[in-house]
Structures are given as structure tokens and as C-alpha cells.
Backbone as JSON Lines, residues from 0, in Angstrom:
{"i":0,"aa":"X","n":[0.85,-1.17,0.0],"ca":[0.0,0.0,0.0],"c":[0.89,1.23,0.0]}
{"i":1,"aa":"X","n":[0.52,2.22,-0.76],"ca":[1.31,3.44,-0.8],"c":[1.16,4.21,0.5]}
{"i":2,"aa":"X","n":[2.13,5.06,0.76],"ca":[2.08,5.87,1.98],"c":[0.85,6.75,1.93]}
{"i":3,"aa":"X","n":[0.01,6.68,2.93],"ca":[-1.22,7.45,2.96],"c":[-1.15,8.46,4.09]}
{"i":4,"aa":"X","n":[-1.79,9.59,3.88],"ca":[-1.85,10.56,4.96],"c":[-3.31,10.77,5.32]}
{"i":5,"aa":"X","n":[-3.54,11.1,6.54],"ca":[-4.9,11.3,7.0],"c":[-5.02,12.68,7.6]}
{"i":6,"aa":"X","n":[-6.06,13.37,7.23],"ca":[-6.36,14.66,7.81],"c":[-7.54,14.45,8.73]}
{"i":7,"aa":"X","n":[-7.27,14.29,9.99],"ca":[-8.31,13.97,10.96],"c":[-8.79,15.27,11.57]}
{"i":8,"aa":"X","n":[-10.09,15.48,11.49],"ca":[-10.66,16.67,12.12],"c":[-11.81,16.25,12.99]}
{"i":9,"aa":"X","n":[-12.08,17.07,13.96],"ca":[-13.22,16.86,14.83],"c":[-14.37,17.66,14.22]}
{"i":10,"aa":"X","n":[-15.4,16.97,13.78],"ca":[-16.48,17.63,13.07],"c":[-17.23,18.64,13.93]}
{"i":11,"aa":"X","n":[-17.32,18.41,15.23],"ca":[-18.09,19.32,16.08],"c":[-17.35,20.63,16.35]}
{"i":12,"aa":"X","n":[-16.03,20.61,16.33],"ca":[-15.31,21.84,16.64],"c":[-14.31,22.26,15.57]}
{"i":13,"aa":"X","n":[-14.22,21.48,14.49],"ca":[-13.31,21.8,13.38],"c":[-11.86,21.96,13.83]}
{"i":14,"aa":"X","n":[-11.42,21.1,14.72],"ca":[-10.03,21.1,15.17],"c":[-9.25,20.23,14.19]}
{"i":15,"aa":"X","n":[-8.22,20.79,13.57],"ca":[-7.4,20.03,12.62],"c":[-6.17,19.53,13.35]}
{"i":16,"aa":"X","n":[-6.16,18.24,13.65],"ca":[-5.08,17.64,14.43],"c":[-3.79,17.6,13.62]}
{"i":17,"aa":"X","n":[-3.88,17.5,12.31],"ca":[-2.67,17.39,11.49],"c":[-1.79,18.63,11.61]}
{"i":18,"aa":"X","n":[-2.37,19.77,11.99],"ca":[-1.57,20.98,12.16],"c":[-1.06,21.14,13.59]}
{"i":19,"aa":"X","n":[-1.48,20.25,14.45],"ca":[-1.03,20.28,15.84],"c":[0.22,19.42,15.92]}
{"i":20,"aa":"X","n":[1.39,20.05,16.03],"ca":[2.63,19.29,15.92],"c":[3.25,18.91,17.26]}
{"i":21,"aa":"X","n":[2.76,19.4,18.36],"ca":[3.34,19.08,19.67],"c":[2.61,17.88,20.25]}
{"i":22,"aa":"X","n":[3.35,16.88,20.64],"ca":[2.74,15.7,21.25],"c":[2.36,16.05,22.68]}
{"i":23,"aa":"X","n":[1.16,15.73,23.03],"ca":[0.69,15.95,24.39],"c":[0.98,14.7,25.21]}
{"i":24,"aa":"X","n":[1.25,14.84,26.49],"ca":[1.61,13.67,27.3],"c":[0.45,12.7,27.44]}
{"i":25,"aa":"X","n":[0.76,11.42,27.39],"ca":[-0.26,10.37,27.49],"c":[-0.98,10.42,28.82]}
{"i":26,"aa":"X","n":[-0.28,10.87,29.88],"ca":[-0.92,10.9,31.19],"c":[-2.06,11.92,31.26]}
{"i":27,"aa":"X","n":[-2.2,12.74,30.24],"ca":[-3.29,13.72,30.22],"c":[-4.64,13.06,29.98]}
{"i":28,"aa":"X","n":[-4.63,11.77,29.62],"ca":[-5.87,11.04,29.37],"c":[-6.2,10.11,30.54]}
{"i":29,"aa":"X","n":[-7.47,10.04,30.85],"ca":[-7.92,9.05,31.83],"c":[-7.96,7.68,31.14]}
{"i":30,"aa":"X","n":[-8.04,6.61,31.9],"ca":[-8.14,5.28,31.27],"c":[-9.36,5.18,30.33]}
{"i":31,"aa":"X","n":[-10.46,5.82,30.69],"ca":[-11.65,5.8,29.85],"c":[-11.4,6.56,28.55]}
{"i":32,"aa":"X","n":[-10.68,7.68,28.64],"ca":[-10.38,8.46,27.43],"c":[-9.4,7.71,26.53]}
{"i":33,"aa":"X","n":[-8.44,7.0,27.13],"ca":[-7.51,6.18,26.35],"c":[-8.27,5.09,25.61]}
{"i":34,"aa":"X","n":[-9.23,4.46,26.29],"ca":[-10.06,3.43,25.65],"c":[-10.88,4.04,24.52]}
{"i":35,"aa":"X","n":[-11.38,5.26,24.74],"ca":[-12.15,5.94,23.69],"c":[-11.27,6.26,22.49]}
{"i":36,"aa":"X","n":[-10.03,6.69,22.74],"ca":[-9.1,6.98,21.64],"c":[-8.85,5.72,20.82]}
{"i":37,"aa":"X","n":[-8.68,4.59,21.5],"ca":[-8.45,3.32,20.79],"c":[-9.69,2.88,20.02]}
{"i":38,"aa":"X","n":[-10.87,3.09,20.59],"ca":[-12.1,2.76,19.87],"c":[-12.26,3.69,18.66]}
{"i":39,"aa":"X","n":[-11.95,4.98,18.85],"ca":[-12.03,5.92,17.73],"c":[-11.06,5.53,16.62]}
{"i":40,"aa":"X","n":[-9.87,5.06,16.99],"ca":[-8.9,4.6,15.99],"c":[-9.46,3.4,15.23]}
{"i":41,"aa":"X","n":[-10.07,2.47,15.96],"ca":[-10.65,1.3,15.31],"c":[-11.73,1.73,14.31]}
{"i":42,"aa":"X","n":[-12.62,2.63,14.74],"ca":[-13.67,3.13,13.85],"c":[-13.07,3.84,12.63]}
{"i":43,"aa":"X","n":[-12.06,4.66,12.88],"ca":[-11.38,5.39,11.8],"c":[-10.74,4.42,10.81]}
{"i":44,"aa":"X","n":[-10.1,3.38,11.35],"ca":[-9.43,2.38,10.52],"c":[-10.43,1.64,9.65]}
{"i":45,"aa":"X","n":[-11.54,1.23,10.24],"ca":[-12.54,0.51,9.46],"c":[-13.21,1.41,8.44]}
{"i":46,"aa":"X","n":[-13.31,2.69,8.74],"ca":[-13.85,3.64,7.76],"c":[-12.9,3.75,6.55]}
{"i":47,"aa":"X","n":[-11.6,3.85,6.83],"ca":[-10.61,3.97,5.76],"c":[-10.45,2.67,4.97]}
{"i":48,"aa":"X","n":[-10.63,1.52,5.61],"ca":[-10.4,0.22,4.98],"c":[-11.71,-0.5,4.66]}
{"i":49,"aa":"X","n":[-12.81,0.21,4.69],"ca":[-14.12,-0.4,4.49],"c":[-14.25,-1.21,3.22]}
{"i":50,"aa":"X","n":[-13.67,-0.74,2.14],"ca":[-13.79,-1.46,0.86],"c":[-13.1,-2.82,0.94]}
{"i":51,"aa":"X","n":[-11.97,-2.9,1.64],"ca":[-11.24,-4.16,1.76],"c":[-11.96,-5.12,2.71]}
{"i":52,"aa":"X","n":[-12.53,-4.58,3.8],"ca":[-13.29,-5.39,4.75],"c":[-14.52,-5.96,4.05]}
{"i":53,"aa":"X","n":[-15.2,-5.12,3.26],"ca":[-16.39,-5.57,2.54],"c":[-16.03,-6.64,1.51]}
{"i":54,"aa":"X","n":[-14.92,-6.45,0.79],"ca":[-14.5,-7.45,-0.19],"c":[-14.23,-8.78,0.48]}
{"i":55,"aa":"X","n":[-13.6,-8.75,1.64],"ca":[-13.31,-9.99,2.38],"c":[-14.61,-10.64,2.85]}
{"i":56,"aa":"X","n":[-15.53,-9.85,3.37],"ca":[-16.8,-10.38,3.85],"c":[-17.62,-10.97,2.7]}
{"i":57,"aa":"X","n":[-17.63,-10.3,1.56],"ca":[-18.36,-10.8,0.39],"c":[-17.76,-12.12,-0.08]}
{"i":58,"aa":"X","n":[-16.44,-12.19,-0.13],"ca":[-15.76,-13.41,-0.54],"c":[-16.07,-14.54,0.43]}
{"i":59,"aa":"X","n":[-16.03,-14.25,1.72],"ca":[-16.31,-15.26,2.73],"c":[-17.73,-15.79,2.6]}
{"i":60,"aa":"X","n":[-18.65,-14.9,2.29],"ca":[-20.04,-15.31,2.13],"c":[-20.21,-16.25,0.94]}
{"i":61,"aa":"X","n":[-19.49,-15.97,-0.13],"ca":[-19.58,-16.78,-1.34],"c":[-18.93,-18.15,-1.14]}
{"i":62,"aa":"X","n":[-17.78,-18.18,-0.47],"ca":[-16.99,-19.42,-0.39],"c":[-17.21,-20.24,0.87]}
{"i":63,"aa":"X","n":[-17.89,-19.72,1.86],"ca":[-18.22,-20.49,3.05],"c":[-17.02,-21.11,3.74]}
{"i":64,"aa":"X","n":[-17.01,-22.44,3.87],"ca":[-15.97,-23.15,4.61],"c":[-14.6,-23.01,3.95]}
{"i":65,"aa":"X","n":[-14.56,-22.85,2.65],"ca":[-13.29,-22.74,1.92],"c":[-12.8,-21.3,1.83]}
{"i":66,"aa":"X","n":[-13.18,-20.49,2.8],"ca":[-12.9,-19.06,2.78],"c":[-11.4,-18.74,2.66]}
{"i":67,"aa":"X","n":[-10.57,-19.42,3.44],"ca":[-9.16,-19.0,3.46],"c":[-8.37,-19.36,2.22]}
{"i":68,"aa":"X","n":[-8.51,-20.51,1.65],"ca":[-7.76,-20.67,0.41],"c":[-8.31,-19.78,-0.71]}
{"i":69,"aa":"X","n":[-9.62,-19.61,-0.73],"ca":[-10.24,-18.85,-1.82],"c":[-10.1,-17.34,-1.66]}
{"i":70,"aa":"X","n":[-10.05,-16.86,-0.43],"ca":[-10.09,-15.42,-0.18],"c":[-8.75,-14.86,0.31]}
{"i":71,"aa":"X","n":[-7.66,-15.57,0.11],"ca":[-6.36,-15.08,0.57],"c":[-6.0,-13.72,0.0]}
{"i":72,"aa":"X","n":[-6.24,-13.44,-1.29],"ca":[-5.89,-12.09,-1.79],"c":[-6.66,-10.98,-1.07]}
{"i":73,"aa":"X","n":[-7.95,-11.19,-0.85],"ca":[-8.77,-10.2,-0.14],"c":[-8.32,-10.07,1.31]}
{"i":74,"aa":"X","n":[-8.0,-11.2,1.91],"ca":[-7.54,-11.19,3.31],"c":[-6.25,-10.39,3.44]}
{"i":75,"aa":"X","n":[-5.33,-10.59,2.51],"ca":[-4.04,-9.88,2.56],"c":[-4.23,-8.38,2.35]}
{"i":76,"aa":"X","n":[-5.1,-7.99,1.43],"ca":[-5.37,-6.56,1.2],"c":[-5.99,-5.93,2.44]}
{"i":77,"aa":"X","n":[-6.96,-6.62,3.03],"ca":[-7.63,-6.11,4.22],"c":[-6.62,-5.98,5.37]}
{"i":78,"aa":"X","n":[-5.83,-7.01,5.57],"ca":[-4.83,-7.02,6.65],"c":[-3.82,-5.9,6.47]}
{"i":79,"aa":"X","n":[-3.35,-5.71,5.24],"ca":[-2.37,-4.65,4.96],"c":[-2.94,-3.27,5.28]}
{"i":80,"aa":"X","n":[-4.18,-3.05,4.88],"ca":[-4.81,-1.75,5.14],"c":[-5.03,-1.54,6.63]}
{"i":81,"aa":"X","n":[-5.6,-2.53,7.32],"ca":[-5.88,-2.38,8.75],"c":[-4.6,-2.16,9.55]}
{"i":82,"aa":"X","n":[-3.58,-2.93,9.24],"ca":[-2.32,-2.79,9.98],"c":[-1.63,-1.46,9.7]}
{"i":83,"aa":"X","n":[-1.81,-0.93,8.5],"ca":[-1.22,0.37,8.17],"c":[-1.64,1.42,9.18]}
{"i":84,"aa":"X","n":[-2.93,1.45,9.5],"ca":[-3.44,2.45,10.44],"c":[-3.24,2.06,11.9]}
{"i":85,"aa":"X","n":[-3.26,0.77,12.2],"ca":[-3.18,0.34,13.59],"c":[-1.75,0.27,14.12]}
{"i":86,"aa":"X","n":[-0.78,0.04,13.27],"ca":[0.61,-0.07,13.73],"c":[1.28,1.3,13.85]}
{"i":87,"aa":"X","n":[0.99,2.19,12.91],"ca":[1.6,3.53,12.93],"c":[1.02,4.32,14.1]}
{"i":88,"aa":"X","n":[1.86,4.66,15.07],"ca":[1.42,5.34,16.29],"c":[0.86,6.73,16.02]}
{"i":89,"aa":"X","n":[1.17,7.29,14.87],"ca":[0.68,8.63,14.53],"c":[-0.84,8.69,14.56]}
{"i":90,"aa":"X","n":[-1.49,7.65,14.08],"ca":[-2.95,7.67,14.01],"c":[-3.59,7.58,15.39]}
{"i":91,"aa":"X","n":[-3.01,6.79,16.29],"ca":[-3.51,6.74,17.67],"c":[-3.21,8.06,18.37]}
{"i":92,"aa":"X","n":[-2.04,8.62,18.14],"ca":[-1.72,9.92,18.73],"c":[-2.69,11.0,18.25]}
{"i":93,"aa":"X","n":[-3.1,10.95,16.99],"ca":[-4.07,11.91,16.47],"c":[-5.4,11.79,17.22]}
{"i":94,"aa":"X","n":[-5.83,10.56,17.49],"ca":[-7.08,10.36,18.23],"c":[-6.96,10.85,19.68]}
{"i":95,"aa":"X","n":[-5.81,10.6,20.28],"ca":[-5.57,11.11,21.63],"c":[-5.59,12.64,21.63]}
{"i":96,"aa":"X","n":[-4.93,13.23,20.64],"ca":[-4.9,14.69,20.53],"c":[-6.3,15.27,20.39]}
{"i":97,"aa":"X","n":[-7.15,14.62,19.61],"ca":[-8.52,15.1,19.46],"c":[-9.24,15.15,20.81]}
{"i":98,"aa":"X","n":[-9.07,14.1,21.6],"ca":[-9.72,14.05,22.9],"c":[-9.18,15.15,23.82]}
{"i":99,"aa":"X","n":[-7.87,15.31,23.84],"ca":[-7.26,16.33,24.69],"c":[-7.65,17.73,24.23]}
{"i":100,"aa":"X","n":[-7.64,17.97,22.93],"ca":[-8.02,19.28,22.43],"c":[-9.49,19.58,22.72]}
{"i":101,"aa":"X","n":[-10.34,18.56,22.67],"ca":[-11.74,18.76,23.04],"c":[-11.87,19.1,24.52]}
{"i":102,"aa":"X","n":[-11.05,18.45,25.36],"ca":[-11.06,18.77,26.79],"c":[-10.65,20.22,27.02]}
{"i":103,"aa":"X","n":[-9.62,20.65,26.32],"ca":[-9.15,22.04,26.44],"c":[-10.24,23.0,25.99]}
{"i":104,"aa":"X","n":[-10.87,22.68,24.87],"ca":[-11.94,23.53,24.35],"c":[-13.1,23.63,25.34]}
{"i":105,"aa":"X","n":[-13.47,22.51,25.97],"ca":[-14.54,22.52,26.97],"c":[-14.16,23.38,28.17]}
{"i":106,"aa":"X","n":[-12.91,23.26,28.63],"ca":[-12.45,24.08,29.76],"c":[-12.5,25.56,29.41]}
{"i":107,"aa":"X","n":[-12.11,25.88,28.19],"ca":[-12.13,27.28,27.76],"c":[-13.56,27.81,27.73]}
{"i":108,"aa":"X","n":[-14.51,26.98,27.3],"ca":[-15.92,27.39,27.28],"c":[-16.44,27.62,28.7]}
{"i":109,"aa":"X","n":[-16.0,26.74,29.64],"ca":[-16.44,26.88,31.03],"c":[-15.87,28.14,31.67]}
{"i":110,"aa":"X","n":[-14.66,28.5,31.31],"ca":[-14.0,29.65,31.91],"c":[-14.34,30.96,31.21]}
{"i":111,"aa":"X","n":[-14.97,30.88,30.05],"ca":[-15.31,32.07,29.3],"c":[-16.47,32.79,30.0]}
{"i":112,"aa":"X","n":[-16.28,34.08,30.31],"ca":[-17.37,34.81,30.97],"c":[-18.54,34.98,30.01]}
{"i":113,"aa":"X","n":[-19.72,34.76,30.52],"ca":[-20.91,34.9,29.66],"c":[-21.28,36.37,29.54]}
{"i":114,"aa":"X","n":[-21.65,36.74,28.33],"ca":[-22.07,38.12,28.08],"c":[-23.59,38.14,27.99]}
{"i":115,"aa":"X","n":[-24.18,39.03,28.72],"ca":[-25.64,39.1,28.73],"c":[-26.12,40.41,28.18]}
């Protein structure tokens, strides 16, 4: 697979993580937030690799018990795509950054004096 880049943004606040170049410390996340970052990465990965996952599922449905000898090309493509996003720490760091930046944004909203 060719080198791919991802521009991850938070749709609710339009935060562009790709322009955020400073790594934030991992301890800034609670265990629940770390789990959420990993779940978000999984969702992001399946979104990016959806065509390969679907091809594998379609092949498996057609071939039933003989899925692995018959679907090895689809399996390899799916595996290559999924591992590309899951092994490269940059993508998990981007998800962590989104959570931390959202926390910062929420704190700023709480501290912002309301104008009446």
C-alpha cells in the first residue's frame, strides 16, 4: 500500500489535528479516554479500509468453509490496510490529541465569561 496521509478533524469543533505538531503527554488522558481513543482509531481504521473489509466479507459469504484458500488475496489486502493504520502510532496519537483538544476547548468554554 502506498504511503497514505490522514487529515483527521473533529467535526463538532473543526479542530485540525494534522496541524497540531506538539505531542501531548499520554498521562493527560484518563483510562476511559484512552479506551475511547483506541475505539475511535478502530472506527477510523474501518472507515478507511471499508472497501477491503467488505470485499473480504463478500468473498467469505460466497466461499463459506473454503474461505481462506479462496479469499487469501482479499484477506491480505484487508490485513495490509488495517495494519497500516493500527501499527503507525501517529494515528492513535491523532485520536488522543482530538480528545485532549476537546477537553481544552470545553475548559475554555467553562472559563469564558458569559455576556448578557
